[in-house]
DNA sequence: ACCTGAACACCGTTCAAGT
DNA sequence: ACCTGAACACCGTTCAAGT
């Protein structure tokens, strides 16, 4: 068990590597990121250690440090892998609200495909997020083009994203987290609503319903706001500046 | 530095305690939770270890295990401390939408007062959340009383909560996380919107604006949905069951 | 009942030695 | 340039010994 590589662990058998630079490349930053994502999916966030990652790559833990800055950097690599799968293409063809809805669902799916990463990525601040920046640029450009005031777009996007992230965290929480079994007398309204929901949704995950309701509501609210703005008297509701919304100037 | 208690560490001087049961109570579950919250505020989530917690309580780490199940249980205690400060009183007196708004702001403040706890509590599933259940019961009861269909309330509440939690995570992220400095050419729309936002909000934290916009939008959307429901033809938009909304029956 | 002290099985990270 | 192997300074948790 404390022998680092063995025939018994489902790994390919091979002779142990000796000290010194290997003759063929065994590690790269992206190989590490991919192995990390696989390890996360298999063993969860708790089982995700540098040792286990090294083991999966048939290497000693210290070898990883030739390619990444540390564990946080590995996680940053995983983030890139996942955010590459978020689809912003709808912003090129659809109206802003429909595009945002497709974006939100794609965002959710990208996370949901790898549940253990959600808490990890939610928690760890983004570093060197070049690709994430590109994604934002696409969304911002489309919103401004549609007529959203430039000083309000970012906050609007962040608001939607916050909802998506919060929903992803909710989706990953154990389903029976709030099962009121045995407490019906203490929390009668809750228990009754819990039973009513269970009866209504059947086998679909509860988190899906909350996501649909919330996304629909937030987009509805944003559409109303957009209507106010484009109706003409577009004094910002937020921010002390009170700057009038500018006409779209960029892109 | 490796002497566990010393005169040099800002702690009260006192003779070392000997082995054996202490004559006066030195630890309780709630003393541990309070010390944990203090430690979190002072040293952040990374500095929050059982050793440091024990040190703050002038005790050996193993002593903690007489009162809590482990680190996760300590965090559960911290959660109770914080969620006790979330104010649901508005649901007793205000219309559901205004109450929900006050609840959301109170929720946000409770977290924002202790930033390092946000990631910790967002990530860790709730265990034995008796008090949290009580909070939900209050909210559910008020919503049903107002006329929300019972099978939809829970998802609606969870949606709002997801937004609040996501926003809290956003608020705790480093402010310059997406500063496009030096990348203006690569992401021109984003850079322009970033500058416009900065000019508009002045010194207020960007996360505050996103929270205000998002909460307003989601409540706007929920009001619209509520209007549809109470207008009569209240077939649920969600869930395959297609059950007609029931008249409020409980509390 | 509830503390200390010692021990266990881990962590992430650094760095010299080796090719 | 890039691996191994050894070492460092931690972790969280368990448990016997002691009062």
PDB file of C-alpha atoms in Angstrom, chain B residues 4-213:
ATOM      1  CA  UNK B   4       2.057  25.355  22.590  1.00  0.00           C
ATOM      2  CA  UNK B   5       1.432  27.998  25.197  1.00  0.00           C
ATOM      3  CA  UNK B   6       3.754  30.878  25.928  1.00  0.00           C
ATOM      4  CA  UNK B   7       3.776  34.316  27.451  1.00  0.00           C
ATOM      5  CA  UNK B   8       4.786  35.812  24.117  1.00  0.00           C
ATOM      6  CA  UNK B   9       1.685  35.169  22.083  1.00  0.00           C
ATOM      7  CA  UNK B  10      -0.751  37.763  23.309  1.00  0.00           C
ATOM      8  CA  UNK B  11      -2.390  35.177  25.512  1.00  0.00           C
ATOM      9  CA  UNK B  12      -2.949  35.421  29.232  1.00  0.00           C
ATOM     10  CA  UNK B  13      -0.164  33.945  31.301  1.00  0.00           C
ATOM     11  CA  UNK B  14      -1.122  30.993  33.471  1.00  0.00           C
ATOM     12  CA  UNK B  15       0.399  27.822  34.815  1.00  0.00           C
ATOM     13  CA  UNK B  16       0.320  24.854  32.420  1.00  0.00           C
ATOM     14  CA  UNK B  17      -2.576  22.521  33.067  1.00  0.00           C
ATOM     15  CA  UNK B  18      -1.683  19.038  34.138  1.00  0.00           C
ATOM     16  CA  UNK B  19      -3.073  15.792  32.838  1.00  0.00           C
ATOM     17  CA  UNK B  20      -6.550  14.787  34.002  1.00  0.00           C
ATOM     18  CA  UNK B  21      -9.998  16.232  34.169  1.00  0.00           C
ATOM     19  CA  UNK B  22      -9.904  19.974  34.817  1.00  0.00           C
ATOM     20  CA  UNK B  23     -11.589  21.255  37.951  1.00  0.00           C
ATOM     21  CA  UNK B  24     -13.383  24.030  36.136  1.00  0.00           C
ATOM     22  CA  UNK B  25     -15.057  23.702  32.721  1.00  0.00           C
ATOM     23  CA  UNK B  26     -12.741  24.941  29.992  1.00  0.00           C
ATOM     24  CA  UNK B  27     -14.519  23.710  26.869  1.00  0.00           C
ATOM     25  CA  UNK B  28     -18.066  23.476  25.578  1.00  0.00           C
ATOM     26  CA  UNK B  29     -19.416  23.038  22.087  1.00  0.00           C
ATOM     27  CA  UNK B  30     -20.509  26.631  21.838  1.00  0.00           C
ATOM     28  CA  UNK B  31     -17.267  28.016  23.270  1.00  0.00           C
ATOM     29  CA  UNK B  32     -15.509  26.083  20.538  1.00  0.00           C
ATOM     30  CA  UNK B  33     -17.809  27.474  17.850  1.00  0.00           C
ATOM     31  CA  UNK B  34     -17.285  31.030  19.028  1.00  0.00           C
ATOM     32  CA  UNK B  35     -13.531  30.645  19.159  1.00  0.00           C
ATOM     33  CA  UNK B  36     -13.636  29.090  15.692  1.00  0.00           C
ATOM     34  CA  UNK B  37     -15.515  32.052  14.266  1.00  0.00           C
ATOM     35  CA  UNK B  38     -13.034  34.444  15.848  1.00  0.00           C
ATOM     36  CA  UNK B  39     -10.108  32.458  14.504  1.00  0.00           C
ATOM     37  CA  UNK B  40     -11.634  32.385  11.031  1.00  0.00           C
ATOM     38  CA  UNK B  41     -12.111  36.138  11.035  1.00  0.00           C
ATOM     39  CA  UNK B  42      -8.562  36.696  12.170  1.00  0.00           C
ATOM     40  CA  UNK B  43      -6.629  34.209  10.094  1.00  0.00           C
ATOM     41  CA  UNK B  44      -8.865  33.226   7.206  1.00  0.00           C
ATOM     42  CA  UNK B  45      -9.944  29.796   6.074  1.00  0.00           C
ATOM     43  CA  UNK B  46      -6.367  28.643   5.497  1.00  0.00           C
ATOM     44  CA  UNK B  47      -5.237  29.527   9.001  1.00  0.00           C
ATOM     45  CA  UNK B  48      -8.198  27.706  10.477  1.00  0.00           C
ATOM     46  CA  UNK B  49      -6.790  24.448  11.829  1.00  0.00           C
ATOM     47  CA  UNK B  50      -7.701  22.326  14.784  1.00  0.00           C
ATOM     48  CA  UNK B  51      -4.286  23.024  16.280  1.00  0.00           C
ATOM     49  CA  UNK B  52      -4.699  26.773  16.099  1.00  0.00           C
ATOM     50  CA  UNK B  53      -8.230  26.499  17.416  1.00  0.00           C
ATOM     51  CA  UNK B  54      -6.995  24.456  20.354  1.00  0.00           C
ATOM     52  CA  UNK B  55      -4.234  26.961  20.942  1.00  0.00           C
ATOM     53  CA  UNK B  56      -6.731  29.835  21.041  1.00  0.00           C
ATOM     54  CA  UNK B  57      -8.690  27.876  23.650  1.00  0.00           C
ATOM     55  CA  UNK B  58      -5.462  27.081  25.575  1.00  0.00           C
ATOM     56  CA  UNK B  59      -5.973  23.405  25.200  1.00  0.00           C
ATOM     57  CA  UNK B  60      -4.421  20.472  23.296  1.00  0.00           C
ATOM     58  CA  UNK B  61      -6.025  19.581  19.950  1.00  0.00           C
ATOM     59  CA  UNK B  62      -7.186  16.213  21.201  1.00  0.00           C
ATOM     60  CA  UNK B  63      -9.230  17.883  23.927  1.00  0.00           C
ATOM     61  CA  UNK B  64     -11.572  19.310  21.295  1.00  0.00           C
ATOM     62  CA  UNK B  65     -12.699  15.813  20.374  1.00  0.00           C
ATOM     63  CA  UNK B  66     -14.485  15.449  23.696  1.00  0.00           C
ATOM     64  CA  UNK B  67     -16.981  18.085  22.525  1.00  0.00           C
ATOM     65  CA  UNK B  68     -17.147  17.954  18.741  1.00  0.00           C
ATOM     66  CA  UNK B  69     -17.023  15.210  16.142  1.00  0.00           C
ATOM     67  CA  UNK B  70     -14.204  16.762  14.183  1.00  0.00           C
ATOM     68  CA  UNK B  71     -13.408  19.759  12.054  1.00  0.00           C
ATOM     69  CA  UNK B  72     -16.594  19.521   9.993  1.00  0.00           C
ATOM     70  CA  UNK B  73     -18.617  19.555  13.168  1.00  0.00           C
ATOM     71  CA  UNK B  74     -16.829  22.691  14.317  1.00  0.00           C
ATOM     72  CA  UNK B  75     -17.782  24.333  11.031  1.00  0.00           C
ATOM     73  CA  UNK B  76     -21.370  23.198  11.543  1.00  0.00           C
ATOM     74  CA  UNK B  77     -21.267  25.064  14.857  1.00  0.00           C
ATOM     75  CA  UNK B  78     -20.020  28.180  13.089  1.00  0.00           C
ATOM     76  CA  UNK B  79     -22.860  27.871  10.607  1.00  0.00           C
ATOM     77  CA  UNK B  80     -25.395  27.872  13.416  1.00  0.00           C
ATOM     78  CA  UNK B  81     -23.814  30.976  14.876  1.00  0.00           C
ATOM     79  CA  UNK B  82     -24.119  32.801  11.586  1.00  0.00           C
ATOM     80  CA  UNK B  83     -27.526  31.618  10.456  1.00  0.00           C
ATOM     81  CA  UNK B  84     -28.943  32.683  13.803  1.00  0.00           C
ATOM     82  CA  UNK B  85     -28.303  36.229  12.644  1.00  0.00           C
ATOM     83  CA  UNK B  86     -30.348  35.934   9.481  1.00  0.00           C
ATOM     84  CA  UNK B  87     -33.509  37.916  10.053  1.00  0.00           C
ATOM     85  CA  UNK B  88     -36.779  36.378   8.884  1.00  0.00           C
ATOM     86  CA  UNK B  89     -38.971  38.650  10.987  1.00  0.00           C
ATOM     87  CA  UNK B  90     -40.188  40.610   7.958  1.00  0.00           C
ATOM     88  CA  UNK B  91     -42.206  37.613   6.815  1.00  0.00           C
ATOM     89  CA  UNK B  92     -44.510  38.141   9.770  1.00  0.00           C
ATOM     90  CA  UNK B  93     -45.459  41.675   8.815  1.00  0.00           C
ATOM     91  CA  UNK B  94     -44.529  42.532   5.230  1.00  0.00           C
ATOM     92  CA  UNK B  95     -45.811  41.309   1.863  1.00  0.00           C
ATOM     93  CA  UNK B  96     -43.860  38.294   0.622  1.00  0.00           C
ATOM     94  CA  UNK B  97     -41.751  40.212  -1.897  1.00  0.00           C
ATOM     95  CA  UNK B  98     -40.683  42.949   0.464  1.00  0.00           C
ATOM     96  CA  UNK B  99     -40.009  40.384   3.183  1.00  0.00           C
ATOM     97  CA  UNK B 100     -37.903  38.340   0.791  1.00  0.00           C
ATOM     98  CA  UNK B 101     -35.863  41.392  -0.071  1.00  0.00           C
ATOM     99  CA  UNK B 102     -35.177  42.171   3.579  1.00  0.00           C
ATOM    100  CA  UNK B 103     -34.380  38.536   4.219  1.00  0.00           C
ATOM    101  CA  UNK B 104     -31.913  38.519   1.316  1.00  0.00           C
ATOM    102  CA  UNK B 105     -30.107  41.606   2.544  1.00  0.00           C
ATOM    103  CA  UNK B 106     -29.952  40.268   6.071  1.00  0.00           C
ATOM    104  CA  UNK B 107     -28.628  36.975   4.721  1.00  0.00           C
ATOM    105  CA  UNK B 108     -25.952  38.797   2.794  1.00  0.00           C
ATOM    106  CA  UNK B 109     -24.925  40.914   5.768  1.00  0.00           C
ATOM    107  CA  UNK B 110     -24.673  37.866   8.015  1.00  0.00           C
ATOM    108  CA  UNK B 111     -22.160  36.341   5.639  1.00  0.00           C
ATOM    109  CA  UNK B 112     -20.363  39.544   4.725  1.00  0.00           C
ATOM    110  CA  UNK B 113     -19.600  40.171   8.386  1.00  0.00           C
ATOM    111  CA  UNK B 114     -17.420  37.067   8.344  1.00  0.00           C
ATOM    112  CA  UNK B 115     -15.933  36.782   4.858  1.00  0.00           C
ATOM    113  CA  UNK B 116     -13.720  33.758   5.437  1.00  0.00           C
ATOM    114  CA  UNK B 117     -16.701  31.651   6.426  1.00  0.00           C
ATOM    115  CA  UNK B 118     -18.477  32.066   3.090  1.00  0.00           C
ATOM    116  CA  UNK B 119     -16.403  29.620   1.091  1.00  0.00           C
ATOM    117  CA  UNK B 120     -16.358  27.238   4.036  1.00  0.00           C
ATOM    118  CA  UNK B 121     -20.106  27.175   4.533  1.00  0.00           C
ATOM    119  CA  UNK B 122     -20.933  27.260   0.822  1.00  0.00           C
ATOM    120  CA  UNK B 123     -18.828  24.198   0.296  1.00  0.00           C
ATOM    121  CA  UNK B 124     -19.723  22.064   3.257  1.00  0.00           C
ATOM    122  CA  UNK B 125     -23.122  20.375   3.240  1.00  0.00           C
ATOM    123  CA  UNK B 126     -25.402  21.253   6.105  1.00  0.00           C
ATOM    124  CA  UNK B 127     -25.650  18.589   8.770  1.00  0.00           C
ATOM    125  CA  UNK B 128     -28.349  18.437  11.400  1.00  0.00           C
ATOM    126  CA  UNK B 129     -29.659  21.815  10.395  1.00  0.00           C
ATOM    127  CA  UNK B 130     -32.440  22.079  12.898  1.00  0.00           C
ATOM    128  CA  UNK B 131     -32.304  25.830  13.130  1.00  0.00           C
ATOM    129  CA  UNK B 132     -32.007  26.245   9.389  1.00  0.00           C
ATOM    130  CA  UNK B 133     -35.140  24.148   9.062  1.00  0.00           C
ATOM    131  CA  UNK B 134     -36.942  26.545  11.359  1.00  0.00           C
ATOM    132  CA  UNK B 135     -35.930  29.462   9.178  1.00  0.00           C
ATOM    133  CA  UNK B 136     -37.251  27.714   6.107  1.00  0.00           C
ATOM    134  CA  UNK B 137     -40.485  26.930   7.861  1.00  0.00           C
ATOM    135  CA  UNK B 138     -41.102  30.592   8.556  1.00  0.00           C
ATOM    136  CA  UNK B 139     -40.425  31.587   4.965  1.00  0.00           C
ATOM    137  CA  UNK B 140     -42.480  28.760   3.481  1.00  0.00           C
ATOM    138  CA  UNK B 141     -45.434  29.500   5.740  1.00  0.00           C
ATOM    139  CA  UNK B 142     -45.474  33.161   4.715  1.00  0.00           C
ATOM    140  CA  UNK B 143     -45.218  32.394   1.012  1.00  0.00           C
ATOM    141  CA  UNK B 144     -48.033  29.848   1.107  1.00  0.00           C
ATOM    142  CA  UNK B 145     -50.136  32.239   3.133  1.00  0.00           C
ATOM    143  CA  UNK B 146     -49.572  34.857   0.452  1.00  0.00           C
ATOM    144  CA  UNK B 147     -50.885  32.514  -2.196  1.00  0.00           C
ATOM    145  CA  UNK B 148     -47.877  30.742  -3.682  1.00  0.00           C
ATOM    146  CA  UNK B 149     -48.641  27.162  -4.766  1.00  0.00           C
ATOM    147  CA  UNK B 150     -47.232  24.799  -2.217  1.00  0.00           C
ATOM    148  CA  UNK B 151     -45.285  22.616  -4.650  1.00  0.00           C
ATOM    149  CA  UNK B 152     -43.435  25.622  -6.021  1.00  0.00           C
ATOM    150  CA  UNK B 153     -42.426  27.515  -2.875  1.00  0.00           C
ATOM    151  CA  UNK B 154     -39.408  25.465  -1.982  1.00  0.00           C
ATOM    152  CA  UNK B 155     -37.826  25.763  -5.399  1.00  0.00           C
ATOM    153  CA  UNK B 156     -38.539  29.467  -5.408  1.00  0.00           C
ATOM    154  CA  UNK B 157     -36.872  29.956  -2.066  1.00  0.00           C
ATOM    155  CA  UNK B 158     -33.907  27.829  -3.076  1.00  0.00           C
ATOM    156  CA  UNK B 159     -33.520  29.887  -6.248  1.00  0.00           C
ATOM    157  CA  UNK B 160     -33.304  33.115  -4.278  1.00  0.00           C
ATOM    158  CA  UNK B 161     -30.930  31.532  -1.804  1.00  0.00           C
ATOM    159  CA  UNK B 162     -28.692  30.261  -4.586  1.00  0.00           C
ATOM    160  CA  UNK B 163     -28.412  33.776  -5.891  1.00  0.00           C
ATOM    161  CA  UNK B 164     -27.568  35.119  -2.447  1.00  0.00           C
ATOM    162  CA  UNK B 165     -24.909  32.497  -1.881  1.00  0.00           C
ATOM    163  CA  UNK B 166     -23.377  32.976  -5.309  1.00  0.00           C
ATOM    164  CA  UNK B 167     -23.292  36.708  -4.730  1.00  0.00           C
ATOM    165  CA  UNK B 168     -21.635  36.248  -1.362  1.00  0.00           C
ATOM    166  CA  UNK B 169     -18.926  34.175  -3.005  1.00  0.00           C
ATOM    167  CA  UNK B 170     -18.477  36.847  -5.627  1.00  0.00           C
ATOM    168  CA  UNK B 171     -18.259  39.531  -2.977  1.00  0.00           C
ATOM    169  CA  UNK B 172     -15.439  37.714  -1.238  1.00  0.00           C
ATOM    170  CA  UNK B 173     -13.359  37.293  -4.397  1.00  0.00           C
ATOM    171  CA  UNK B 174     -10.444  39.669  -4.816  1.00  0.00           C
ATOM    172  CA  UNK B 175     -11.673  42.931  -6.316  1.00  0.00           C
ATOM    173  CA  UNK B 176      -9.086  43.119  -9.040  1.00  0.00           C
ATOM    174  CA  UNK B 177      -9.721  39.578 -10.193  1.00  0.00           C
ATOM    175  CA  UNK B 178     -10.741  40.654 -13.645  1.00  0.00           C
ATOM    176  CA  UNK B 179      -8.767  43.810 -14.037  1.00  0.00           C
ATOM    177  CA  UNK B 180      -8.011  43.774 -17.778  1.00  0.00           C
ATOM    178  CA  UNK B 181      -4.956  46.029 -17.362  1.00  0.00           C
ATOM    179  CA  UNK B 182      -2.591  45.384 -20.237  1.00  0.00           C
ATOM    180  CA  UNK B 183      -5.114  43.307 -22.155  1.00  0.00           C
ATOM    181  CA  UNK B 184      -7.273  46.133 -23.474  1.00  0.00           C
ATOM    182  CA  UNK B 185      -6.458  45.243 -27.073  1.00  0.00           C
ATOM    183  CA  UNK B 186      -7.414  41.627 -26.629  1.00  0.00           C
ATOM    184  CA  UNK B 187     -10.715  42.276 -24.838  1.00  0.00           C
ATOM    185  CA  UNK B 188     -11.776  45.806 -25.860  1.00  0.00           C
ATOM    186  CA  UNK B 189     -15.476  45.546 -24.995  1.00  0.00           C
ATOM    187  CA  UNK B 190     -14.730  44.113 -21.597  1.00  0.00           C
ATOM    188  CA  UNK B 191     -12.043  46.705 -20.862  1.00  0.00           C
ATOM    189  CA  UNK B 192     -14.379  49.512 -21.807  1.00  0.00           C
ATOM    190  CA  UNK B 193     -17.211  48.174 -19.663  1.00  0.00           C
ATOM    191  CA  UNK B 194     -14.781  47.658 -16.805  1.00  0.00           C
ATOM    192  CA  UNK B 195     -13.715  51.293 -16.967  1.00  0.00           C
ATOM    193  CA  UNK B 196     -17.304  52.495 -17.289  1.00  0.00           C
ATOM    194  CA  UNK B 197     -18.342  50.526 -14.231  1.00  0.00           C
ATOM    195  CA  UNK B 198     -15.400  51.820 -12.218  1.00  0.00           C
ATOM    196  CA  UNK B 199     -16.317  55.393 -13.109  1.00  0.00           C
ATOM    197  CA  UNK B 200     -19.978  54.830 -12.222  1.00  0.00           C
ATOM    198  CA  UNK B 201     -19.617  53.132  -8.844  1.00  0.00           C
ATOM    199  CA  UNK B 202     -16.754  55.096  -7.344  1.00  0.00           C
ATOM    200  CA  UNK B 203     -15.690  53.526  -4.080  1.00  0.00           C
ATOM    201  CA  UNK B 204     -18.608  51.141  -3.549  1.00  0.00           C
ATOM    202  CA  UNK B 205     -17.677  47.485  -3.984  1.00  0.00           C
ATOM    203  CA  UNK B 206     -18.610  46.163  -7.454  1.00  0.00           C
ATOM    204  CA  UNK B 207     -20.253  43.133  -5.880  1.00  0.00           C
ATOM    205  CA  UNK B 208     -22.838  45.374  -4.211  1.00  0.00           C
ATOM    206  CA  UNK B 209     -24.101  46.603  -7.565  1.00  0.00           C
ATOM    207  CA  UNK B 210     -24.369  43.109  -8.986  1.00  0.00           C
ATOM    208  CA  UNK B 211     -26.276  41.989  -5.893  1.00  0.00           C
ATOM    209  CA  UNK B 212     -28.716  44.893  -6.107  1.00  0.00           C
ATOM    210  CA  UNK B 213     -29.319  44.359  -9.825  1.00  0.00           C
TER     211      UNK B 213
END
